[in-house]
């Protein structure tokens, strides 16, 4: 049935191509000028910024192969390509290159043009192309949609038809979906930032009449004080145009604010008293108008100092310490995507808290089912599929008489956390990909496919792009899993190390029923100067061991440097620690500057050196000045 549908779509495309008057032997060439190409590519700038990593990884996977990656706009013009010769040279001969139009009306049946018209993923192989000069191509295309669901272009992989493989279509579809997920995420982030700017204006003058209007002059927010001036309720005002109270000329003045930073208007309220209002624009990062905030200029001298701080607006979680700006950004991203159904890949070194983040995403998602955790590296290869998908009774020797429903069905309605996904054998990766695409599982020993509703979160401490290059991980599975990627920083790159240590100590106080455990300055320096290869997991083990030593050996409540023992390191870890003196010095100084938020006096105290010495080190290692600038921005 599926093949018949594809053939019918291609037949319809051939009919359209004939109606367009496309010549099978001499297809037209419709090219953009360099200026027009630049303009069309800029219109997709948001896509390229949001999905650059996905597109680059896709191109990297196809490197040195007879395939190339192509992105076209919604009119069929190719705006960007990635690929290697000699195939790209052959492609250029049929104008499969930047600036050329591959709409059906120009090139006849082809993956880009037909996908644009059908608005669905499609592949066109060999002589399925309408124009004869294109029959050497195998092309796989999938639509690209904006965050608001508008068709903005096509993602295409084209190559030599002799190397056609049906799995390529799945890889392109997964990559296109990942691009859309990133666009949606960036859109949410942009809306959040702009809303924060808007609320910042509103909260700075919260005791005065305030109105927020969009670029069309429609009221989006209004406070009680402003509504009272018009003898209205806030609810009745929202959604009304400004012209309901302003004459057309004054309203036009407000809407034509242009590049101005502010303007003043006069407005009569219900009391007929004329009030002067200040209009201030809120713009996005490209200086496009988002909102205009109108504030009555009759303000009191005493104004509120309340400001919305993005870093402090994070949802609270008892399990996560996030004083470090890097971690705050990661946590905010996790909370933003929690309520979506996007598949999430969490990357990070061992012990950085991948499972903690996964649990928090599940908690915030409000999904009714359970969070089921599977360690893909801990299950023998021959048992992995039956563990994930379940099995029927008597499916194999040693199988349970009752059968087993498997982790996917156990997580139905909830979340399945696939930890150490990089350890999964290739054969199991194929089966997993099929389940993710079909949203059905077939237990071992059964022919019945069972529908499932499961949100997937995967985690790895491996570089999956390198694993793909080494043929140890499937590219199509990577794109399916990586709709959203969350990268956790290692502990040595965090600026809240001591806060994390204090949290673990507080937990130990409750466990041992000990009050007010204190860290000496020397103990803090010892924690601070260690490189923590095992990250948070190692930090927890070391601190617990130190607290036990303090309580039961020394019978004290003061943690000293002598309570901390790092002698359990393996030889390989000791080798990793053996940096040159200069490298170790630079790393230590950089960490101190980050923790001190760029304050050199504080950093010098942490390092137990003089400020003059620290300034000399900054001149000795110039990149530390950049570290200081970044720390100042983050703080």
Coordinates of C-alpha atoms in Angstrom, one line a residue:
X1 CA 0.0 0.0 0.0
X2 CA 2.9 2.4 0.9
X3 CA 4.7 1.8 -2.4
X4 CA 1.4 2.3 -4.4
X5 CA 0.9 5.6 -2.7
X6 CA 4.4 6.8 -3.5
X7 CA 3.9 5.7 -7.2
X8 CA 0.6 7.5 -7.3
X9 CA 2.3 10.7 -6.0
X10 CA 5.1 10.4 -8.5
X11 CA 2.5 9.9 -11.3
X12 CA 0.7 13.0 -10.2
X13 CA 4.0 14.9 -10.2
X14 CA 4.8 13.7 -13.7
X15 CA 1.4 15.0 -14.9
X16 CA 2.0 18.4 -13.2
X17 CA 5.5 18.5 -14.8
X18 CA 3.9 18.0 -18.2
X19 CA 1.3 20.7 -17.5
X20 CA 4.0 23.1 -16.5
X21 CA 5.6 22.5 -19.9
X22 CA 8.9 21.2 -18.6
X23 CA 11.1 19.8 -21.4
X24 CA 12.3 16.3 -20.5
X25 CA 15.5 16.8 -22.6
X26 CA 16.3 20.4 -22.0
X27 CA 15.1 21.6 -18.5
X28 CA 15.2 25.3 -17.9
X29 CA 17.8 26.9 -15.7
X30 CA 16.5 29.6 -13.4
X31 CA 19.3 31.3 -11.4
X32 CA 19.4 34.0 -8.7
X33 CA 21.9 36.8 -8.8
X34 CA 24.5 36.9 -6.0
X35 CA 22.5 39.7 -4.3
X36 CA 19.2 37.8 -4.6
X37 CA 20.8 34.6 -3.3
X38 CA 22.2 36.5 -0.3
X39 CA 18.8 38.0 0.5
X40 CA 17.0 34.6 0.3
X41 CA 19.6 33.0 2.5
X42 CA 19.3 35.8 5.1
X43 CA 15.5 35.1 5.2
X44 CA 16.4 31.6 6.5
X45 CA 19.0 33.0 8.9
X46 CA 17.0 31.8 11.9
X47 CA 17.0 28.2 10.6
X48 CA 20.7 28.2 10.0
X49 CA 21.4 29.7 13.4
X50 CA 19.1 27.3 15.2
X51 CA 20.0 24.1 13.3
X52 CA 23.7 24.7 12.3
X53 CA 24.9 21.8 14.4
X54 CA 22.3 19.4 13.0
X55 CA 23.2 20.3 9.4
X56 CA 26.9 20.3 10.0
X57 CA 26.7 16.8 11.6
X58 CA 24.6 15.5 8.7
X59 CA 27.2 16.8 6.3
X60 CA 30.0 15.3 8.3
X61 CA 28.3 11.9 8.2
X62 CA 28.2 12.2 4.4
X63 CA 31.7 13.5 4.0
X64 CA 33.8 11.8 1.3
X65 CA 30.7 10.0 0.0
X66 CA 28.8 10.5 -3.3
X67 CA 26.1 12.4 -1.5
X68 CA 25.5 16.1 -0.6
X69 CA 23.2 18.1 1.7
X70 CA 21.0 20.7 0.2
X71 CA 18.7 23.3 1.7
X72 CA 16.2 25.2 -0.5
X73 CA 13.8 28.0 0.4
X74 CA 10.0 27.7 0.0
X75 CA 10.2 28.8 -3.6
X76 CA 12.6 26.0 -4.5
X77 CA 15.8 28.1 -4.7
X78 CA 18.8 26.3 -3.3
X79 CA 20.4 28.6 -0.7
X80 CA 23.0 26.3 0.8
X81 CA 24.9 23.1 0.1
X82 CA 27.4 20.9 1.8
X83 CA 29.4 18.2 -0.1
X84 CA 32.6 16.9 -1.5
X85 CA 34.0 16.5 -5.0
X86 CA 33.9 14.6 -7.3
X87 CA 30.1 14.2 -6.8
X88 CA 29.5 18.0 -6.3
X89 CA 31.2 18.7 -9.6
X90 CA 28.8 16.3 -11.3
X91 CA 25.8 17.9 -9.5
X92 CA 26.8 21.4 -10.7
X93 CA 26.6 20.2 -14.3
X94 CA 22.8 19.8 -13.8
X95 CA 22.7 23.0 -11.7
X96 CA 22.2 21.2 -8.4
X97 CA 23.9 24.2 -6.7
X98 CA 23.3 27.4 -4.8
X99 CA 21.1 29.9 -6.6
X100 CA 19.3 27.4 -8.9
X101 CA 15.6 26.8 -8.7
X102 CA 14.4 23.1 -8.4
X103 CA 10.7 23.7 -8.2
X104 CA 8.6 21.3 -10.2
X105 CA 7.6 24.0 -12.6
X106 CA 11.3 24.4 -13.5
X107 CA 12.9 20.9 -13.1
X108 CA 9.9 18.6 -13.2
X109 CA 9.6 15.7 -10.8
X110 CA 12.4 15.9 -8.3
X111 CA 12.6 15.4 -4.5
X112 CA 12.9 19.2 -3.6
X113 CA 10.2 20.4 -6.0
X114 CA 7.8 17.5 -5.4
X115 CA 8.2 17.8 -1.6
X116 CA 7.4 21.5 -1.7
X117 CA 4.1 20.8 -3.5
X118 CA 3.1 17.7 -1.6
X119 CA 4.3 19.2 1.7
X120 CA 5.6 15.8 2.8
X121 CA 8.8 13.8 2.8
X122 CA 9.6 12.1 -0.5
X123 CA 12.4 10.4 -2.4
X124 CA 12.9 10.4 -6.1
X125 CA 15.4 7.7 -7.4
X126 CA 17.0 7.5 -10.8
X127 CA 14.5 7.4 -13.7
X128 CA 11.7 8.6 -11.4
X129 CA 13.1 12.1 -12.3
X130 CA 11.1 13.8 -15.0
X131 CA 14.1 15.4 -16.7
X132 CA 16.5 12.8 -18.3
X133 CA 19.7 14.6 -17.3
X134 CA 18.8 14.0 -13.6
X135 CA 18.3 10.3 -13.7
X136 CA 21.8 9.7 -12.2
X137 CA 20.5 11.2 -8.9
X138 CA 19.0 9.7 -5.8
X139 CA 17.3 12.4 -3.8
X140 CA 15.6 12.4 -0.4
X141 CA 13.8 15.5 0.7
X142 CA 11.8 16.5 3.8
X143 CA 9.9 19.8 4.4
X144 CA 11.2 22.3 6.9
X145 CA 8.7 24.1 9.0
X146 CA 9.0 27.3 11.2
X147 CA 8.1 27.4 14.9
X148 CA 4.6 28.5 13.8
X149 CA 4.1 25.6 11.4
X150 CA 4.8 27.5 8.1
X151 CA 6.7 25.8 5.3
X152 CA 10.0 27.6 5.0
X153 CA 12.0 25.3 2.8
X154 CA 13.3 21.8 2.1
X155 CA 16.1 19.7 3.6
X156 CA 17.5 17.4 0.9
X157 CA 20.2 14.8 0.6
X158 CA 21.1 14.0 -3.0
X159 CA 23.6 11.5 -4.3
X160 CA 24.6 8.9 -6.9
X161 CA 21.5 6.7 -7.6
X162 CA 23.7 3.6 -7.7
X163 CA 24.2 4.0 -3.9
X164 CA 20.5 4.4 -3.1
X165 CA 19.5 3.1 0.4
X166 CA 16.0 3.4 1.9
X167 CA 17.4 4.2 5.3
X168 CA 18.7 7.5 4.0
X169 CA 15.1 8.8 3.8
X170 CA 14.6 8.1 7.6
X171 CA 17.9 10.0 8.4
X172 CA 16.7 13.0 6.4
X173 CA 13.3 13.0 8.0
X174 CA 14.8 12.8 11.5
X175 CA 17.2 15.6 10.7
X176 CA 14.4 17.8 9.4
X177 CA 12.3 17.1 12.6
X178 CA 15.4 18.0 14.7
X179 CA 15.8 21.3 12.8
X180 CA 12.1 22.2 13.5
X181 CA 12.5 21.3 17.2
X182 CA 15.5 23.6 17.4
X183 CA 13.6 26.4 15.6
X184 CA 10.7 26.0 18.1
X185 CA 13.1 26.0 21.1
X186 CA 14.9 29.2 19.8
X187 CA 11.5 30.8 19.3
X188 CA 10.4 30.0 22.8
X189 CA 13.7 31.3 24.1
X190 CA 13.3 34.5 22.1
X191 CA 9.7 35.0 23.3
X192 CA 10.9 34.4 26.9
X193 CA 13.6 37.1 26.6
X194 CA 11.2 39.6 25.0
X195 CA 8.6 38.9 27.6
X196 CA 11.2 39.4 30.3
X197 CA 12.1 42.8 28.7
X198 CA 8.4 43.7 28.6
X199 CA 7.8 42.7 32.2
X200 CA 11.0 44.5 33.3
X201 CA 9.4 47.8 32.0
X202 CA 6.1 46.9 33.7
X203 CA 7.6 46.0 37.1
X204 CA 9.8 49.1 37.2
X205 CA 6.7 51.3 37.3
X206 CA 4.2 48.9 38.8
X207 CA 2.4 51.5 40.8
X208 CA 1.6 53.7 37.8
X209 CA -0.8 53.2 34.9
X210 CA 0.8 50.9 32.3
X211 CA -0.3 49.6 28.9
X212 CA 1.5 47.2 26.6
X213 CA 0.5 47.1 22.9
X214 CA 1.8 45.0 20.0
X215 CA 3.0 46.2 16.6
X216 CA -0.6 46.3 15.3
X217 CA -1.8 48.6 18.2
X218 CA -3.7 45.9 20.0
X219 CA -3.5 46.0 23.9
X220 CA -1.8 42.8 25.2
X221 CA -1.4 43.8 28.8
X222 CA -2.9 46.5 31.0
X223 CA -2.8 47.0 34.8
X224 CA -5.7 48.0 37.1
X225 CA -4.5 51.6 37.4
X226 CA -4.6 52.2 33.6
X227 CA -7.9 50.4 33.1
X228 CA -9.5 52.5 35.9
X229 CA -8.5 55.7 34.0
X230 CA -10.8 54.5 31.2
X231 CA -13.5 53.3 33.6
X232 CA -12.9 49.7 32.4
X233 CA -11.7 46.4 33.8
X234 CA -8.3 45.1 32.6
X235 CA -10.1 42.0 31.1
X236 CA -12.3 44.2 28.9
X237 CA -9.4 46.2 27.6
X238 CA -7.1 43.4 26.5
X239 CA -7.5 42.6 22.8
X240 CA -9.0 46.0 22.0
X241 CA -7.2 48.3 19.5
X242 CA -5.7 51.5 20.9
X243 CA -8.0 53.5 18.5
X244 CA -10.8 52.6 20.9
X245 CA -9.5 55.5 23.1
X246 CA -7.1 57.4 20.8
X247 CA -7.9 59.3 17.7
X248 CA -6.5 57.8 14.5
X249 CA -3.7 60.4 14.1
X250 CA -2.4 59.9 17.7
X251 CA -2.6 56.1 17.3
X252 CA -0.7 56.3 14.0
X253 CA 2.0 58.4 15.8
X254 CA 2.4 55.6 18.4
X255 CA 2.6 52.9 15.8
X256 CA 5.2 54.8 13.7
X257 CA 7.7 55.0 16.5
X258 CA 10.3 53.8 14.1
X259 CA 13.9 53.9 15.4
X260 CA 13.1 56.4 18.2
X261 CA 13.9 55.2 21.8
X262 CA 10.7 56.9 23.2
X263 CA 8.0 59.4 22.4
X264 CA 5.3 61.3 24.4
X265 CA 1.6 61.5 23.7
X266 CA -1.3 63.1 25.5
X267 CA -4.4 61.0 26.2
X268 CA -7.8 61.8 27.8
X269 CA -9.1 59.3 30.3
X270 CA -12.7 58.8 31.4
X271 CA -12.4 61.7 33.8
X272 CA -11.6 64.0 30.7
X273 CA -8.4 64.9 32.5
X274 CA -5.5 64.9 30.0
X275 CA -2.5 62.8 31.0
X276 CA 0.9 62.6 29.4
X277 CA 2.1 59.1 28.5
X278 CA 5.6 57.9 27.6
X279 CA 5.8 55.3 24.9
X280 CA 8.9 53.0 24.8
X281 CA 9.6 50.3 22.2
X282 CA 10.8 46.8 23.1
X283 CA 12.9 45.2 20.3
X284 CA 14.3 41.8 19.6
X285 CA 18.0 41.1 18.9
X286 CA 17.5 42.1 15.3
X287 CA 15.9 45.4 16.4
X288 CA 12.5 44.4 15.2
X289 CA 9.6 45.8 17.1
X290 CA 8.0 43.4 19.6
X291 CA 5.9 45.5 22.0
X292 CA 5.4 49.1 23.0
X293 CA 4.9 50.0 26.7
X294 CA 2.9 53.1 27.5
X295 CA 3.5 54.5 30.9
X296 CA 1.7 57.5 32.5
X297 CA 4.3 60.2 33.1
X298 CA 2.6 61.2 36.3
X299 CA 5.0 58.9 38.3
X300 CA 5.8 59.4 41.9
X301 CA 9.5 60.0 42.9
X302 CA 9.6 56.8 44.8
X303 CA 9.6 53.9 42.3
X304 CA 9.9 50.2 42.9
X305 CA 13.3 48.7 42.4
X306 CA 11.9 45.3 41.5
X307 CA 13.4 43.8 38.4
X308 CA 12.8 40.5 36.8
X309 CA 16.1 38.5 36.8
X310 CA 16.2 35.7 34.3
X311 CA 18.6 33.6 36.3
X312 CA 16.4 33.8 39.4
X313 CA 13.2 32.9 37.5
X314 CA 14.1 29.2 37.2
X315 CA 11.6 26.7 38.6
X316 CA 12.7 25.5 42.0
X317 CA 13.9 21.9 42.4
X318 CA 15.2 20.4 45.6
X319 CA 17.5 18.1 43.5
X320 CA 19.4 20.7 41.5
X321 CA 21.9 23.3 42.6
X322 CA 22.2 25.9 39.9
X323 CA 24.2 29.0 41.0
X324 CA 26.6 28.6 38.0
X325 CA 25.3 30.5 34.9
X326 CA 26.2 27.6 32.6
X327 CA 24.0 25.3 34.7
X328 CA 21.2 27.8 35.0
X329 CA 21.1 28.0 31.2
X330 CA 21.0 24.2 30.9
X331 CA 18.3 23.9 33.5
X332 CA 16.2 26.7 31.9
X333 CA 16.5 24.9 28.6
X334 CA 15.4 21.6 30.2
X335 CA 12.4 23.2 31.8
X336 CA 11.4 24.9 28.5
X337 CA 11.3 21.6 26.6
X338 CA 9.9 19.5 29.4
X339 CA 6.3 20.0 28.4
X340 CA 6.9 19.2 24.8
X341 CA 7.0 15.7 23.3
X342 CA 10.5 16.3 21.8
X343 CA 13.0 13.5 22.1
X344 CA 16.0 14.7 24.2
X345 CA 19.6 13.7 24.2
X346 CA 21.6 14.6 27.4
X347 CA 25.3 14.7 26.9
X348 CA 28.0 15.0 29.6
X349 CA 30.8 13.3 31.3
X350 CA 30.2 10.5 33.8
X351 CA 28.8 11.8 37.1
X352 CA 27.6 15.2 35.8
X353 CA 23.9 14.6 36.7
X354 CA 22.3 13.3 33.5
X355 CA 19.8 11.2 35.3
X356 CA 18.9 14.0 37.8
X357 CA 18.1 16.3 34.8
X358 CA 16.1 13.5 33.1
X359 CA 14.0 13.0 36.3
X360 CA 13.4 16.7 36.6
X361 CA 12.3 16.9 32.9
X362 CA 9.8 14.0 33.6
X363 CA 8.6 15.7 36.8
X364 CA 8.0 19.0 35.0
X365 CA 6.4 17.3 31.9
X366 CA 3.3 16.3 34.0
X367 CA 3.1 13.1 32.0
X368 CA 0.8 10.6 33.9
X369 CA 2.9 7.5 33.4
X370 CA 6.1 6.5 35.2
X371 CA 9.8 7.3 34.5
X372 CA 11.5 4.0 33.6
X373 CA 15.3 4.0 33.6
X374 CA 17.3 1.6 31.4
X375 CA 21.1 1.4 31.5
X376 CA 21.8 0.3 27.9
X377 CA 25.4 -0.7 28.8
X378 CA 24.5 -3.0 31.7
X379 CA 22.2 -5.4 29.7
X380 CA 23.8 -8.2 27.7
X381 CA 23.3 -7.7 23.9
X382 CA 21.3 -10.9 23.5
X383 CA 18.8 -9.8 26.2
X384 CA 18.5 -6.1 25.3
X385 CA 15.6 -6.3 22.9
X386 CA 13.5 -8.6 25.1
X387 CA 14.3 -6.2 28.0
X388 CA 13.1 -3.2 26.0
X389 CA 10.3 -4.6 24.0
X390 CA 9.2 -7.5 26.2
X391 CA 8.5 -11.1 25.1
X392 CA 5.7 -13.6 24.9
X393 CA 5.6 -16.7 27.2
X394 CA 7.9 -19.4 25.9
X395 CA 9.5 -17.0 23.4
X396 CA 13.0 -18.5 24.2
X397 CA 14.7 -20.9 26.5
X398 CA 14.6 -19.6 30.0
X399 CA 11.8 -17.1 29.3
X400 CA 9.3 -16.5 32.1
X401 CA 6.1 -18.5 31.8
X402 CA 4.0 -15.3 32.2
X403 CA 6.0 -13.4 29.5
X404 CA 7.4 -9.9 30.1
X405 CA 5.9 -6.6 28.9
X406 CA 9.3 -4.8 28.6
X407 CA 10.4 -1.3 29.5
X408 CA 8.7 0.5 26.7
X409 CA 5.2 -0.7 27.7
X410 CA 6.1 -0.2 31.4
X411 CA 6.8 3.5 30.5
X412 CA 3.6 3.9 28.5
X413 CA 2.1 7.3 29.1
X414 CA 5.3 8.4 30.8
X415 CA 9.1 8.7 30.0
X416 CA 11.7 6.1 29.1
X417 CA 15.2 7.2 30.1
X418 CA 17.8 5.3 28.0
X419 CA 21.1 5.9 29.9
X420 CA 24.4 5.2 28.2
X421 CA 22.8 5.0 24.8
X422 CA 26.2 5.1 23.2
X423 CA 26.8 1.5 24.5
X424 CA 23.9 0.0 22.6
X425 CA 24.9 -2.6 20.0
X426 CA 24.2 -1.7 16.4
X427 CA 21.6 -4.5 15.9
X428 CA 19.6 -3.2 18.8
X429 CA 19.9 0.4 17.4
X430 CA 18.0 -0.8 14.3
X431 CA 15.2 -2.2 16.4
X432 CA 15.0 0.9 18.6
X433 CA 14.9 3.2 15.5
X434 CA 12.0 1.2 14.1
X435 CA 10.0 1.6 17.4
X436 CA 10.7 5.3 17.6
X437 CA 9.5 5.8 14.0
X438 CA 6.4 3.6 14.2
X439 CA 5.6 4.3 17.9
X440 CA 4.7 0.6 18.2
X441 CA 6.6 -2.3 19.9
X442 CA 6.5 -6.0 18.9
X443 CA 7.4 -8.3 21.8
X444 CA 9.9 -11.0 21.1
X445 CA 8.0 -14.1 19.9
X446 CA 4.9 -12.1 18.9
X447 CA 3.6 -10.8 15.5
X448 CA 1.4 -8.2 17.1
X449 CA 2.6 -4.6 17.1
X450 CA 1.4 -2.7 20.2
X451 CA 0.9 1.1 20.1
X452 CA 2.8 3.1 22.8
X453 CA 2.9 6.7 24.0
X454 CA 6.4 7.1 25.5
X455 CA 8.6 10.2 25.7
X456 CA 12.2 9.3 25.1
X457 CA 15.2 10.9 26.9
X458 CA 18.6 9.4 26.1
X459 CA 21.9 10.1 27.8
X460 CA 25.5 9.4 26.9
X461 CA 29.1 10.3 28.0
X462 CA 30.4 9.5 24.5
X463 CA 30.8 11.9 21.5
X464 CA 28.1 10.3 19.3
X465 CA 29.3 12.2 16.2
X466 CA 32.7 10.5 16.5
X467 CA 30.9 7.2 17.2
X468 CA 29.0 7.7 13.9
X469 CA 32.3 8.3 12.0
X470 CA 33.7 5.1 13.5
X471 CA 30.5 3.2 12.4
X472 CA 29.6 2.4 16.0
X473 CA 26.4 4.4 16.1
X474 CA 23.7 4.9 13.5
X475 CA 23.3 8.5 12.1
X476 CA 19.6 8.1 11.6
X477 CA 19.1 7.0 15.2
X478 CA 21.2 10.0 16.4
X479 CA 19.0 12.5 14.5
X480 CA 15.9 10.8 15.9
X481 CA 17.2 11.0 19.5
X482 CA 18.7 14.5 19.2
X483 CA 15.7 16.7 18.5
X484 CA 16.9 18.6 21.5
X485 CA 20.4 18.3 22.9
X486 CA 21.2 19.3 26.5
X487 CA 25.0 19.4 27.3
X488 CA 25.9 19.3 31.0
X489 CA 29.2 21.0 31.9
X490 CA 31.8 19.0 33.9
X491 CA 32.3 20.0 37.5
X492 CA 35.7 21.5 36.8
X493 CA 34.0 24.1 34.5
X494 CA 31.3 25.1 37.1
X495 CA 31.5 28.1 39.3
X496 CA 29.2 26.7 42.0
X497 CA 31.5 23.9 43.3
X498 CA 31.5 25.1 46.9
X499 CA 27.7 25.5 46.9
X500 CA 27.4 21.9 45.7
X501 CA 29.7 20.8 48.4
X502 CA 27.7 22.7 51.0
X503 CA 24.5 21.0 49.8
X504 CA 26.0 17.6 50.2
X505 CA 27.2 18.6 53.7
X506 CA 23.6 19.7 54.6
X507 CA 22.3 16.3 53.5
X508 CA 24.9 14.6 55.7
X509 CA 23.8 16.8 58.7
X510 CA 20.3 15.4 58.4
X511 CA 21.5 11.8 57.9
X512 CA 23.8 11.8 60.9
X513 CA 21.7 14.2 63.0
X514 CA 24.7 16.6 63.3
X515 CA 24.3 20.4 63.3
X516 CA 26.3 23.2 61.7
X517 CA 29.2 21.3 60.0
X518 CA 31.8 23.9 59.0
X519 CA 34.5 23.8 56.3
X520 CA 37.8 25.4 57.1
X521 CA 39.4 27.7 54.5
X522 CA 42.1 25.1 53.8
X523 CA 39.4 22.5 53.2
X524 CA 37.6 24.8 50.7
X525 CA 40.9 25.4 48.9
X526 CA 41.6 21.6 48.7
X527 CA 38.1 21.1 47.2
X528 CA 38.5 24.0 44.8
X529 CA 42.0 23.0 43.5
X530 CA 41.1 19.4 42.8
X531 CA 40.1 18.6 39.1
X532 CA 37.1 16.1 39.9
X533 CA 37.3 13.6 37.0
X534 CA 34.3 11.8 38.5
X535 CA 32.3 15.0 38.7
X536 CA 29.4 15.3 41.1
X537 CA 29.3 11.6 41.8
X538 CA 32.9 11.8 43.0
X539 CA 32.3 15.0 44.9
X540 CA 29.5 13.3 46.8
X541 CA 31.6 10.2 47.6
X542 CA 34.6 12.3 48.8
X543 CA 32.6 14.6 51.0
X544 CA 30.6 11.7 52.6
X545 CA 33.9 10.0 53.3
X546 CA 35.4 13.2 54.8
X547 CA 32.3 13.8 57.0
X548 CA 32.4 10.2 58.3
X549 CA 36.1 10.7 59.1
X550 CA 35.4 14.0 60.9
X551 CA 32.5 12.5 62.9
X552 CA 33.7 9.1 63.8
X553 CA 37.5 9.4 63.8
X554 CA 38.0 12.9 65.1
X555 CA 34.6 13.4 66.7
X556 CA 34.4 17.0 65.5
X557 CA 32.0 19.2 63.4
X558 CA 34.8 21.1 61.6
X559 CA 35.8 19.6 58.2
X560 CA 39.6 20.2 57.7
X561 CA 41.8 19.6 54.7
X562 CA 43.1 16.4 56.3
X563 CA 39.6 14.8 56.3
X564 CA 39.7 14.8 52.5
X565 CA 41.4 11.8 50.8
X566 CA 42.0 11.7 47.1
X567 CA 44.3 8.8 47.2
X568 CA 41.7 6.4 45.7
X569 CA 42.5 7.7 42.2
X570 CA 43.3 5.1 39.6
X571 CA 46.8 5.3 37.8
X572 CA 45.1 6.6 34.6
X573 CA 43.4 9.4 36.5
X574 CA 46.7 10.3 38.1
X575 CA 48.2 10.5 34.6
X576 CA 45.4 12.7 33.4
X577 CA 46.0 15.0 36.4
X578 CA 49.7 15.3 35.5
X579 CA 49.4 18.6 33.6
X580 CA 52.4 20.8 33.2
X581 CA 53.0 23.3 36.0
X582 CA 52.0 26.1 33.6
X583 CA 48.8 24.4 32.5
X584 CA 47.8 23.6 36.1
X585 CA 48.5 27.2 37.1
X586 CA 46.4 28.6 34.3
X587 CA 43.5 26.2 35.0
X588 CA 43.5 27.0 38.7
X589 CA 43.6 30.8 38.1
X590 CA 40.8 30.6 35.5
X591 CA 38.6 28.7 37.9
X592 CA 39.2 31.2 40.7
X593 CA 38.4 34.2 38.4
X594 CA 35.1 32.4 37.3
X595 CA 34.1 31.7 40.9
X596 CA 34.9 35.3 41.9
X597 CA 32.8 36.6 39.0
X598 CA 35.7 38.5 37.5
X599 CA 36.6 40.3 40.8
X600 CA 40.4 40.0 40.9
X601 CA 40.6 40.9 44.6
X602 CA 38.3 38.1 45.5
X603 CA 40.1 35.7 43.1
X604 CA 43.5 36.6 44.7
X605 CA 42.1 35.8 48.2
X606 CA 40.8 32.4 46.9
X607 CA 44.3 31.7 45.5
X608 CA 46.1 33.0 48.6
X609 CA 48.3 35.3 46.5
X610 CA 48.6 39.1 46.2
X611 CA 46.7 41.1 43.7
X612 CA 50.0 42.3 42.1
X613 CA 51.0 38.7 41.5
X614 CA 47.6 37.9 40.0
X615 CA 47.9 40.9 37.6
X616 CA 51.3 39.6 36.6
X617 CA 49.9 36.2 35.9
X618 CA 47.2 37.8 33.7
X619 CA 49.9 39.4 31.6
X620 CA 51.8 36.1 31.5
X621 CA 48.7 34.1 30.3
X622 CA 46.8 36.6 28.1
X623 CA 43.8 34.3 27.6
X624 CA 43.0 34.8 31.3
X625 CA 41.9 38.3 30.5
X626 CA 39.2 36.8 28.2
X627 CA 38.2 34.5 31.1
X628 CA 37.8 37.6 33.3
X629 CA 35.6 39.4 30.7
X630 CA 33.4 36.4 30.4
X631 CA 33.1 36.0 34.1
X632 CA 32.1 39.7 34.4
X633 CA 29.3 39.2 31.8
X634 CA 28.0 36.0 33.4
X635 CA 27.9 37.6 36.9

